[in-house]
CSV table of C-alpha atoms and ligand atoms in Angstrom, one decimal:
chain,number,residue,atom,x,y,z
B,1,UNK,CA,187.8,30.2,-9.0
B,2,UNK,CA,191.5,29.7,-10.4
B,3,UNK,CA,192.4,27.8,-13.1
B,4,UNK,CA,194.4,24.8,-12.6
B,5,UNK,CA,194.1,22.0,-10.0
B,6,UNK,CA,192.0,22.8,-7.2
B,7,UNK,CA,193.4,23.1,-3.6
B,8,UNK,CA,192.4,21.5,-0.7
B,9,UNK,CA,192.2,22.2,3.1
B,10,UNK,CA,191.0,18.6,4.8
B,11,UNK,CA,189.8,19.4,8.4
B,12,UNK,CA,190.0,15.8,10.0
B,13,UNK,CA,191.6,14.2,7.3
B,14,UNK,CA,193.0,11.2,9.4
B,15,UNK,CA,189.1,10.4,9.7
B,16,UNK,CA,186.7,8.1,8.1
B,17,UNK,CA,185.7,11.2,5.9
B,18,UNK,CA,189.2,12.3,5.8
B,19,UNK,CA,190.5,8.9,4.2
B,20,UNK,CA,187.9,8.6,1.9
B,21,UNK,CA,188.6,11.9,0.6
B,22,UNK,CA,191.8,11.9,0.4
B,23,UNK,CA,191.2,8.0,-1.9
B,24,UNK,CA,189.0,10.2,-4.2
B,25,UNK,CA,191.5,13.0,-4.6
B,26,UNK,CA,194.3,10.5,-5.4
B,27,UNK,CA,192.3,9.1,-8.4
B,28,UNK,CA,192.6,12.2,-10.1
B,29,UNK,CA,196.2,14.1,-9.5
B,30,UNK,CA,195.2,16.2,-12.5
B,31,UNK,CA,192.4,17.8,-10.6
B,32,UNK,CA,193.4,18.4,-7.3
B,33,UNK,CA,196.1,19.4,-4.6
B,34,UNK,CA,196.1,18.9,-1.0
B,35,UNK,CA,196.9,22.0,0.7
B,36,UNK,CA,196.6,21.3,4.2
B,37,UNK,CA,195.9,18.5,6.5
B,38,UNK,CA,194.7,18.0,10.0
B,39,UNK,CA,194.4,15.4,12.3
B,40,UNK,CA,193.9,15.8,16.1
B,41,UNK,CA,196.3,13.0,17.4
B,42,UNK,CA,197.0,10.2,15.0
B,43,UNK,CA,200.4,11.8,13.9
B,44,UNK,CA,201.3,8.2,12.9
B,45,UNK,CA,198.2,8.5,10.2
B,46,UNK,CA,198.9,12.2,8.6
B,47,UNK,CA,203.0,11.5,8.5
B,48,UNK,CA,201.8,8.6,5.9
B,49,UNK,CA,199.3,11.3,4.1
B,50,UNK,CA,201.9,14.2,4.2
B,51,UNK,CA,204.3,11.7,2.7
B,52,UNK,CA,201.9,10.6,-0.2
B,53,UNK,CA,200.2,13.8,-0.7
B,54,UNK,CA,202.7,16.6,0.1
B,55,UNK,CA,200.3,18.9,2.2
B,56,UNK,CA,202.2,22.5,2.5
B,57,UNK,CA,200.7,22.9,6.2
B,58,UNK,CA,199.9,19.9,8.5
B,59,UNK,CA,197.6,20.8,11.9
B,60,UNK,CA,197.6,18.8,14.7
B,61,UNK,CA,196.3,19.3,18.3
B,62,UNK,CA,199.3,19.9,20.5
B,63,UNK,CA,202.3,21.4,20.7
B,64,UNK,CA,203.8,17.7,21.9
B,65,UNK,CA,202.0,16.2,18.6
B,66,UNK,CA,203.2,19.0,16.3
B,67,UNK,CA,207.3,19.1,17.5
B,68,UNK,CA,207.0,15.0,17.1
B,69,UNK,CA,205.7,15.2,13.4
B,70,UNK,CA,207.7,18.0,12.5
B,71,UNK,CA,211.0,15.7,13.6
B,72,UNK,CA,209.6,12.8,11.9
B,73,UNK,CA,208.8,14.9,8.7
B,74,UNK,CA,212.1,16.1,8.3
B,75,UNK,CA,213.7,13.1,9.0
B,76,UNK,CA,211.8,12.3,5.5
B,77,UNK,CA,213.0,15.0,3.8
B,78,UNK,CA,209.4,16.9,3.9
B,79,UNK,CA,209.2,20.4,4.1
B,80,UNK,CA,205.5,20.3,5.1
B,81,UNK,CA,205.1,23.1,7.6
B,82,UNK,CA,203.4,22.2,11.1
B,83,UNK,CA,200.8,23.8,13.5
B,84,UNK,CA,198.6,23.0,16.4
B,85,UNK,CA,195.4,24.2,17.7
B,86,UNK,CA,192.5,25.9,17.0
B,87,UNK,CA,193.8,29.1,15.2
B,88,UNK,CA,195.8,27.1,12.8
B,89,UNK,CA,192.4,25.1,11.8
B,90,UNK,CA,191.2,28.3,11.0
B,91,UNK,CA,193.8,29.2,9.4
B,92,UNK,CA,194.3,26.8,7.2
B,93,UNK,CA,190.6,26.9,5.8
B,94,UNK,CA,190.7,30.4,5.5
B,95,UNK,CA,194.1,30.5,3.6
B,96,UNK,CA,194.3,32.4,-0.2
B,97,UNK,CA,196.2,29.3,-0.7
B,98,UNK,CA,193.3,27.2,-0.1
B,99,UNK,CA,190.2,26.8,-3.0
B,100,UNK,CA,188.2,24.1,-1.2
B,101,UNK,CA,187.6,23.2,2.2
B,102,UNK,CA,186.1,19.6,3.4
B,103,UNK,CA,185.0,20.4,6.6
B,104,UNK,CA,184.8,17.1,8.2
B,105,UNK,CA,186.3,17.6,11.9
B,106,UNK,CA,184.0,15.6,14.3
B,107,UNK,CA,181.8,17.7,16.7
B,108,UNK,CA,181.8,20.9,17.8
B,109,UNK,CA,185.2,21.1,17.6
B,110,UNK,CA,184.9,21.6,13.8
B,111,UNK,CA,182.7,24.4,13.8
B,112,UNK,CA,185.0,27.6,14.4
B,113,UNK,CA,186.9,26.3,10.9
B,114,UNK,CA,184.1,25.2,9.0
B,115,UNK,CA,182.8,28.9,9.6
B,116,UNK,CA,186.2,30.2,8.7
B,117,UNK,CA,185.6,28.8,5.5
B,118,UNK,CA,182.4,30.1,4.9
B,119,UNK,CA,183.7,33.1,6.3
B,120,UNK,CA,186.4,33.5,3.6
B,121,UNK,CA,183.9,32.5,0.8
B,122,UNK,CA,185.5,28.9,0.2
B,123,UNK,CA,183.8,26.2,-1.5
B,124,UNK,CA,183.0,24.7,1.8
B,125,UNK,CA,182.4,20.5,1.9
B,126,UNK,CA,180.7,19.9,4.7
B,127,UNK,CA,180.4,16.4,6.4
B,128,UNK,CA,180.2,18.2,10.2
B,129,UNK,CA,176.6,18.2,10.6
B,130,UNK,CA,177.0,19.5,14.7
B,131,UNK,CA,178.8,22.7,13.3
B,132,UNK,CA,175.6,23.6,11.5
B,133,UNK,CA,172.7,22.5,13.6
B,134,UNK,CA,174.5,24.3,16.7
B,135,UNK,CA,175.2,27.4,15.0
B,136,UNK,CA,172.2,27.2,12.1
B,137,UNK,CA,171.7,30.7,10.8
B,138,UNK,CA,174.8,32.0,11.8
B,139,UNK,CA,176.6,30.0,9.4
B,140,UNK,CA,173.9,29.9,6.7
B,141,UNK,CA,174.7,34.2,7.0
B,142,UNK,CA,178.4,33.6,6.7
B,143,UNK,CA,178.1,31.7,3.5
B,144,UNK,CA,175.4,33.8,1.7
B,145,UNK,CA,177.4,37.5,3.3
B,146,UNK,CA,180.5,36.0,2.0
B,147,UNK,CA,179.4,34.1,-1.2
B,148,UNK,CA,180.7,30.9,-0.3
B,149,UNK,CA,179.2,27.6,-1.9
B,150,UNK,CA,177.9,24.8,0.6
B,151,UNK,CA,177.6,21.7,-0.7
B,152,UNK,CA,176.7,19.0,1.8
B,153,UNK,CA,178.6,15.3,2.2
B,154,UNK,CA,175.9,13.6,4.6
B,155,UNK,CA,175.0,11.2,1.8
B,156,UNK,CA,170.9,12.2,2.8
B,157,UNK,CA,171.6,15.8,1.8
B,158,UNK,CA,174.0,15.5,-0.9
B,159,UNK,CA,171.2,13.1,-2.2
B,160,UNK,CA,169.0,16.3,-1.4
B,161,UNK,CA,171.5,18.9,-3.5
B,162,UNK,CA,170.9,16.7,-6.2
B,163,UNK,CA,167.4,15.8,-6.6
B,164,UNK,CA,166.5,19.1,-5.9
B,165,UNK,CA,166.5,22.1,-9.1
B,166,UNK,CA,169.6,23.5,-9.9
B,167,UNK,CA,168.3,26.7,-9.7
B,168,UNK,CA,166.8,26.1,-5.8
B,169,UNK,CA,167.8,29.0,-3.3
B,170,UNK,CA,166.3,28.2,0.0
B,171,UNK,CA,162.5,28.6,-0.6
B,172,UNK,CA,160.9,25.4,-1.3
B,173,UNK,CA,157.4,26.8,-2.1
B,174,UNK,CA,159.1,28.6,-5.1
B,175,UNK,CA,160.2,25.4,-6.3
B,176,UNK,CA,157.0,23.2,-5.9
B,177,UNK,CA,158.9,20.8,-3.2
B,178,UNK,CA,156.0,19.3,-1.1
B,179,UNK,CA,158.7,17.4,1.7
B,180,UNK,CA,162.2,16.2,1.8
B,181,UNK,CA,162.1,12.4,2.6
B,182,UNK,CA,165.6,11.7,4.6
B,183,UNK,CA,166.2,8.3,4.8
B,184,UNK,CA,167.5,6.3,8.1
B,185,UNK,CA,169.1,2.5,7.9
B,186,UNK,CA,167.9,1.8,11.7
B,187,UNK,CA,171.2,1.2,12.7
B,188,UNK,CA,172.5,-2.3,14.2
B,189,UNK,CA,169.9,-2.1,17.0
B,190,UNK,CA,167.0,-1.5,14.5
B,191,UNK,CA,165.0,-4.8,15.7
B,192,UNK,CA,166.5,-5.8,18.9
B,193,UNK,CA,164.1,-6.1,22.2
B,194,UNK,CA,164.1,-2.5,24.5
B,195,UNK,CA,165.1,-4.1,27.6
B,196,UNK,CA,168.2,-5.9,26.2
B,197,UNK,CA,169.6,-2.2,24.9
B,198,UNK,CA,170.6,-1.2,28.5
B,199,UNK,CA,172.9,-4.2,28.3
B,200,UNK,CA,175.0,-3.1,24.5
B,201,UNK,CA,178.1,-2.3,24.4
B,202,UNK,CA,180.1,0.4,23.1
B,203,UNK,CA,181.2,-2.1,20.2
B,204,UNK,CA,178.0,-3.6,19.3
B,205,UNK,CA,177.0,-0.2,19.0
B,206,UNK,CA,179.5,1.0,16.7
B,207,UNK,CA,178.8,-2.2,14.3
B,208,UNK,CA,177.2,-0.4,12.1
B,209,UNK,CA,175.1,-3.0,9.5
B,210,UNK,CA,176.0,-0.8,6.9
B,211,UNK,CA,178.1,2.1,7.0
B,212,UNK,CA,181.7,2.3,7.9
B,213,UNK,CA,182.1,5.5,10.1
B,214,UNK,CA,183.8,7.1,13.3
B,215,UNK,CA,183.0,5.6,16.8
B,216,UNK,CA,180.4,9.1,17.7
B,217,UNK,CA,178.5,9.3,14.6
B,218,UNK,CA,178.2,5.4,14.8
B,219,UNK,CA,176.7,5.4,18.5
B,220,UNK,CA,174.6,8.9,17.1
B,221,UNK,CA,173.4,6.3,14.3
B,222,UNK,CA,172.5,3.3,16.8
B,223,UNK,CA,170.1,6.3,19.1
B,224,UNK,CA,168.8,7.6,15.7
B,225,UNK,CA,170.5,11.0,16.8
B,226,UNK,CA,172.3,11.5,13.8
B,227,UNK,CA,168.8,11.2,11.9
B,228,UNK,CA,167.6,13.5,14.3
B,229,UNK,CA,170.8,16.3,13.6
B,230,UNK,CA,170.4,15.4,9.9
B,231,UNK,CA,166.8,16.8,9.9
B,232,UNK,CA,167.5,20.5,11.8
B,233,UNK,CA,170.9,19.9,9.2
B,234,UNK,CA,168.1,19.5,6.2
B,235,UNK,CA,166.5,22.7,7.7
B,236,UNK,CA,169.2,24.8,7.3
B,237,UNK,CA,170.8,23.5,4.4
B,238,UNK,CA,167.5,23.7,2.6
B,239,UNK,CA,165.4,26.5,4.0
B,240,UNK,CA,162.5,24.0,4.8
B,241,UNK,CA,160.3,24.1,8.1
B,242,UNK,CA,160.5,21.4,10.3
B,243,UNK,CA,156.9,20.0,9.1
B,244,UNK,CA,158.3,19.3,5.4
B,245,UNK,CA,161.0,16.8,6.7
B,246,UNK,CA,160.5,13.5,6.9
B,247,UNK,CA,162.5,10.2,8.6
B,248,UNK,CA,161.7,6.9,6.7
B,249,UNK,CA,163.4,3.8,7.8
B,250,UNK,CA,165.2,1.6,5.0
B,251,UNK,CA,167.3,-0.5,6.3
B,252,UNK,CA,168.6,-1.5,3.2
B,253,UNK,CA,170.9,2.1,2.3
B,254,UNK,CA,170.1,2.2,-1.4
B,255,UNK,CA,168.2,5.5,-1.6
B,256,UNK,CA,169.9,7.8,-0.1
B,257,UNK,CA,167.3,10.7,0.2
B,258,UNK,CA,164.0,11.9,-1.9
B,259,UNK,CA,162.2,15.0,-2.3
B,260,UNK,CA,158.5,14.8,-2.9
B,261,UNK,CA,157.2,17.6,-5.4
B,262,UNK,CA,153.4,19.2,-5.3
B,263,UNK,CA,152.7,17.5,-8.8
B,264,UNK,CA,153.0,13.8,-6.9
B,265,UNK,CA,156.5,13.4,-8.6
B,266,UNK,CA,159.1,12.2,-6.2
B,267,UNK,CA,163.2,11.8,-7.0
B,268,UNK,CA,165.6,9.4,-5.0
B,269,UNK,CA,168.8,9.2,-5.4
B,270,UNK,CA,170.3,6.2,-5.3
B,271,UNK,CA,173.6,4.6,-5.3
B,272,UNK,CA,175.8,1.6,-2.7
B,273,UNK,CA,176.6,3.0,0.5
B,274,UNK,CA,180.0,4.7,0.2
B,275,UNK,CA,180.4,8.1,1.1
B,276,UNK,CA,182.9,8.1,-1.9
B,277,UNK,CA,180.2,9.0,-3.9
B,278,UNK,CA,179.0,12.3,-2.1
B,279,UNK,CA,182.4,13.6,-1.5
B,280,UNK,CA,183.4,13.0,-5.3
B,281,UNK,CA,180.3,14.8,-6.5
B,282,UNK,CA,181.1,17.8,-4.2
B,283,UNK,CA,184.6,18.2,-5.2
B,284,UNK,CA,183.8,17.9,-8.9
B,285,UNK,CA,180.6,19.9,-8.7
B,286,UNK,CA,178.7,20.6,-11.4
B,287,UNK,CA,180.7,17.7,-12.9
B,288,UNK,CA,181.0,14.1,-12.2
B,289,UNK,CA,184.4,12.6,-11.8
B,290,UNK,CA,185.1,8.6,-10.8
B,291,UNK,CA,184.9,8.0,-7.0
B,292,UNK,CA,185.7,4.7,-7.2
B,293,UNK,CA,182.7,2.8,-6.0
B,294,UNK,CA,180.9,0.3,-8.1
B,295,UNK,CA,177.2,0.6,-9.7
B,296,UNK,CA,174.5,-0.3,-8.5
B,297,UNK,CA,173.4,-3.7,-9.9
B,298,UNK,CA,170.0,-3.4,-9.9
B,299,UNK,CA,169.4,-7.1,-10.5
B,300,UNK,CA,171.4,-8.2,-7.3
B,301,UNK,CA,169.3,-5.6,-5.1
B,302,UNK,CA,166.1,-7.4,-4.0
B,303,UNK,CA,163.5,-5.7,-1.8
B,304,UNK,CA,163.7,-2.2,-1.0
B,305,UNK,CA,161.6,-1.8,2.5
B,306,UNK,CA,160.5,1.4,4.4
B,307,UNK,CA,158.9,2.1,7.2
B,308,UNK,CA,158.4,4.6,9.9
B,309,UNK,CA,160.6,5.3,13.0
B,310,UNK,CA,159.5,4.6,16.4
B,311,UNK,CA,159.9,7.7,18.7
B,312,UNK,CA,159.4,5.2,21.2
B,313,UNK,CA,162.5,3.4,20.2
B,314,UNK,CA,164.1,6.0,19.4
B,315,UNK,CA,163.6,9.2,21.8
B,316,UNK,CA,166.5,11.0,20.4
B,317,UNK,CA,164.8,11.8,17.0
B,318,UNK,CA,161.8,13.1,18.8
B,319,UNK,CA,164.0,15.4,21.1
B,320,UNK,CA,165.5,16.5,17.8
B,321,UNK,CA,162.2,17.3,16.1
B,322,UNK,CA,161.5,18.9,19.5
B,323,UNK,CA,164.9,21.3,19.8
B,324,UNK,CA,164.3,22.6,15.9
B,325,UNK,CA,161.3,23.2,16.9
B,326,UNK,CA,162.1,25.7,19.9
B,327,UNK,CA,164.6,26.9,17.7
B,328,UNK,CA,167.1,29.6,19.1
B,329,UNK,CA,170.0,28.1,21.2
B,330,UNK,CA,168.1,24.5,21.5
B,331,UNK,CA,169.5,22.5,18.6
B,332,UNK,CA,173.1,23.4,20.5
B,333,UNK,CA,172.2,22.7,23.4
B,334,UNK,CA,171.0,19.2,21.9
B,335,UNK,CA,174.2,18.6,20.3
B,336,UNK,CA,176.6,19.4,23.3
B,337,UNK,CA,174.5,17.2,26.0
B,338,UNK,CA,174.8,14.9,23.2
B,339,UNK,CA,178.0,14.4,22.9
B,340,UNK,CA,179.4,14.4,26.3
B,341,UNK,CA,176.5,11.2,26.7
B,342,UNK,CA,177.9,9.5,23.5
B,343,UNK,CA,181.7,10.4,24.6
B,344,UNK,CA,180.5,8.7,28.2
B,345,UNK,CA,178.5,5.6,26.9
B,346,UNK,CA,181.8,5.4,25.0
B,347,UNK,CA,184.1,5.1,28.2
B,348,UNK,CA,181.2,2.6,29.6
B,349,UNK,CA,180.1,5.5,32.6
B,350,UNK,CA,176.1,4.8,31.4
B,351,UNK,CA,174.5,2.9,29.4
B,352,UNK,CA,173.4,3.3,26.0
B,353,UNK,CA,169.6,3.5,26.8
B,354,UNK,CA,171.0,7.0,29.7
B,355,UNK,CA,172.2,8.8,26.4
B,356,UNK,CA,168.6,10.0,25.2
B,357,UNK,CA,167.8,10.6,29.4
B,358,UNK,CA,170.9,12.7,29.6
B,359,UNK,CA,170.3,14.8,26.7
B,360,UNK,CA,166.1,14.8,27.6
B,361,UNK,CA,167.3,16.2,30.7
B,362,UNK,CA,169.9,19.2,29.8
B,363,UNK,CA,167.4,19.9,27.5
B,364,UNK,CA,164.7,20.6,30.3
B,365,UNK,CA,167.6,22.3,32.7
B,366,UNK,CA,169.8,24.3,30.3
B,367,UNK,CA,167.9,28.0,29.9
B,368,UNK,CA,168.3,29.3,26.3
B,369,UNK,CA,168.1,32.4,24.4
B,370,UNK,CA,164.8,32.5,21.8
B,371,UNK,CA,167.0,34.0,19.0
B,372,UNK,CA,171.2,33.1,18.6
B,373,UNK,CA,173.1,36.6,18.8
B,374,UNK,CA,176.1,35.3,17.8
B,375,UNK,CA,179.0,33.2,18.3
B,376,UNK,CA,179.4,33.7,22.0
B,377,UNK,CA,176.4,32.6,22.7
B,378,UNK,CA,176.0,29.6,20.7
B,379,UNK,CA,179.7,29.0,22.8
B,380,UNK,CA,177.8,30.0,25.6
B,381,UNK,CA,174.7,27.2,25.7
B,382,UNK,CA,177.5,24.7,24.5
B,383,UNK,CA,179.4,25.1,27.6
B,384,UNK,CA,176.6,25.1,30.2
B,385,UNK,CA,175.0,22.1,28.4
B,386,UNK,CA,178.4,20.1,28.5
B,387,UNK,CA,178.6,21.0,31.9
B,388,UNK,CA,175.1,20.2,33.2
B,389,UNK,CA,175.5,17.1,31.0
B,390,UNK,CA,178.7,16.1,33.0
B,391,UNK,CA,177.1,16.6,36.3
B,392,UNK,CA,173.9,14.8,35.5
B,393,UNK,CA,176.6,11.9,34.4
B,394,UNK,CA,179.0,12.2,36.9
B,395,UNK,CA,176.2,12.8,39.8
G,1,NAD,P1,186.2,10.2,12.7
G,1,NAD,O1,186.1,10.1,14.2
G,1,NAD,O2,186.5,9.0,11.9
G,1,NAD,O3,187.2,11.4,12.4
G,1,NAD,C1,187.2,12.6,13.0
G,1,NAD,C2,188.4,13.5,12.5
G,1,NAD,O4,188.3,14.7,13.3
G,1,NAD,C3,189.8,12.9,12.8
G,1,NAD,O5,190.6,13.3,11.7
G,1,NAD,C4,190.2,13.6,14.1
G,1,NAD,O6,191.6,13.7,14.2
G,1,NAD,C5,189.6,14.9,14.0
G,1,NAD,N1,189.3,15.5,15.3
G,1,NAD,C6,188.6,14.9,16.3
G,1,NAD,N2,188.5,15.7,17.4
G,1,NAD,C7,189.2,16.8,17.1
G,1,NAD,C8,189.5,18.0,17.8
G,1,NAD,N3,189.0,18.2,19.0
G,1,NAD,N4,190.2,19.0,17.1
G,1,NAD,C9,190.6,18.8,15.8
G,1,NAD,N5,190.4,17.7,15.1
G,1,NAD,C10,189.6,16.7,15.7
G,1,NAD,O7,184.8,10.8,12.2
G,1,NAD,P2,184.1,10.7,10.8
G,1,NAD,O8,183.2,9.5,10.8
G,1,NAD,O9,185.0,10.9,9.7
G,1,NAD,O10,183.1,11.9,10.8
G,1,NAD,C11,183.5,13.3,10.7
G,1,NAD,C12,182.3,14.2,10.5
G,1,NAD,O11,181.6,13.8,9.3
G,1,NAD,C13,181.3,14.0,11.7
G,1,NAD,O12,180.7,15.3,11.9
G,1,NAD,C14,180.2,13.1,11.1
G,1,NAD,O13,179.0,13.3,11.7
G,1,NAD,C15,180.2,13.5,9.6
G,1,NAD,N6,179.8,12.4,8.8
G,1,NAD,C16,180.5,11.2,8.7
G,1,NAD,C17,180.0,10.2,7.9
G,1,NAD,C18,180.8,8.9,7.7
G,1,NAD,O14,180.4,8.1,6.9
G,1,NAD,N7,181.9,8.7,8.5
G,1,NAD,C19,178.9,10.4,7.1
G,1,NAD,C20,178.2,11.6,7.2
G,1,NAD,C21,178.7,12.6,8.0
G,2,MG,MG1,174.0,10.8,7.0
């Protein structure tokens, strides 16, 4: 790596993971750069960033969006250049000019950057969990063929990264790790009766009790989806079979993670839920820099509770246990039926109690390949899914 200030690429930086970053990065000007930015439509939100953090490329998703910032940018006096579309994301997290990439683009529309990073051997930062569980191996190839460095930002696998050796690569029987332990809050509807979930709205749903995140990772945390991505993201990430992850409920978002060694030793990490503290470790790692978020006060805790998850309650984790588990083209196919339900429980066309039915029944209807042969076809089973998902929806 060069000397100097480290350069960033944000993909999604007009996001919740976007902002956050970017409030990390401005606490230490001595350290990093911004590079590029990219926002899909809030031009409004990256003219404010390009203005405080004097990006040398801004992405956005149009050709309308990018003429309108580029005006407005000049009329500042900014000689930030601007781009649209997908190339340019890829571009941008690819560029020489470009150290560090925080892939944090929500859905599968972040995955054909994020693996341009890995593909260019960036440091890659990545908070889009759907790139990796649809593309799984693939991009785990990319990063060790190209000598990238992952570091995760879900707060359960950075908590992960750092409980586990330093020197882990992948194998956890080298390393005596008996399980990984990811941890789930519940989400708002956590106690609430079964029958009165066909009635929630897209609001209540997004009310999360304790995390402040985008509207489809919200609804993902409400079905216990995003648990379910985060454990074929663990897989991955981690090397470990399905059978060595666990889900524990704690509502309380204190530890964010374990691992559970052979000798009966198990490490948490633990910190207040801010996903400050997972993006500041990944920028500065192996260091520690300030992320701005307070200490824990142990005192001022009170009770820690865990307990197991109901599949019952919450199908979606099951059907995620269920796709790792038939591995291949599944975990995609998951994630794409997934996200046209959220995306539709969103615009109030079903009800949030249809999303795990919709994605149980692409799931049943969509044929996949055992083994992924390559981009194409990971495209491939995202495309049928999406559209059987629609139709199912829309039928
Ligand atoms: P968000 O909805 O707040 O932001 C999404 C960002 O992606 C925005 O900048 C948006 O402009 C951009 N974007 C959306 N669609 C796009 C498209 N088609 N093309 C290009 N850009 C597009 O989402 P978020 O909560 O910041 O989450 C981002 C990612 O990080 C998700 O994959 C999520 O699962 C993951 N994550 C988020 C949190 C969190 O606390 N928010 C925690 C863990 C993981
Ligand atoms: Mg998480």
């Amino acid at each position: 790596m060069r000397t100097g200030r480290q350069r960033i690429t944000i993909l999604g930086s007009t996001g919740s993971i976007g902002v956050s970053t970017l409030d990390v990065i401005s606490r230490h000007p001595e350290r990093y750069a911004v590079y590029a930015l990219t926002a899909n439509s809030r031009i409004d939100g990256i003219l404010l960033q390009c203005e405080r953090f004097h990006p040398e490329v801004a992405v956005v998703g149009s050709p309308e969006s990018a003429q309108v910032l580029h005006a407005a940018l000049r009329k500042k006096g900014l000689k930030t250049t601007v781009a649209y579309g997908e190339d340019a994301l890829c571009e941008v997290a690819a560029a020489p000019e470009t150290d560090a990439v925080m892939a944090a683009i929500v859905g599968a529309a972040g995955l054909a950057p994020a693996l341009a990073a890995a593909r260019a051997g960036k440091k890659v930062m990545l908070a889009n969990k759907e790139a990796l569980v649809m593309s799984g191996q693939l991009f785990i190839d990319a990063v060790m063929e190209n000598h990238a460095t992952l570091l995760p930002i879900d707060s359960e696998h950075n908590a992960i990264f750092q409980c586990l050796p330093a020197t882990y690569q992948r194998s956890p029987g080298q390393h005596g790790v008996d399980k990984v332990v990811l941890t789930a809050s519940g989400g708002p509807f956590l106690t609430r009766s079964l029958d009165s979930l066909d009635k929630v709205t897209p609001e209540q749903a997004v009310a999360h009790p304790k995390w402040v995140m985008g509207r489809k990772i919200s609804v993902d945390s409400a079905t216990m989806m995003n648990k379910g991505l985060e454990v074929i993201e663990a897989h991955w990430l981690f090397g470990i079979p399905a059978h060595q992850i666990e889900v524990v409920i704690h509502p309380q978002s204190i530890i964010h993670s374990m691992v559970s060694y052979v000798d009966g030793s198990m490490i948490a990490q633990m910190g207040n839920p801010d996903m400050r503290v997972p993006i500041a470790y990944a920028l500065a790692y192996p260091d520690r820099i300030v992320s701005g978020v307070s200490p824990l006060d142990l005192t001022q805790m009170g009770q820690l509770q865990f307990e197991k998850p109901d599949y019952h309650r919450f199908p979606c984790l099951k059907l995620a246990y269920e796709a790792l588990h038939a591995g291949g083209a599944t975990p995609a196919i998951l994630n794409a039926a997934n996200e046209v339900a959220v995306q539709a429980f969103l615009d109030q066309r079903i009800g949030f109690r249809k999303i795990d039915d919709v994605v149980a029944r692409v799931l049943d209807r969509v044929t996949t390949e055992k083994s992924l042969s390559g981009l194409d076809s990971v495209l491939m089973h995202d495309h049928a899914a999406r559209k059987m998902a629609n139709s199912l929806i829309f039928s």
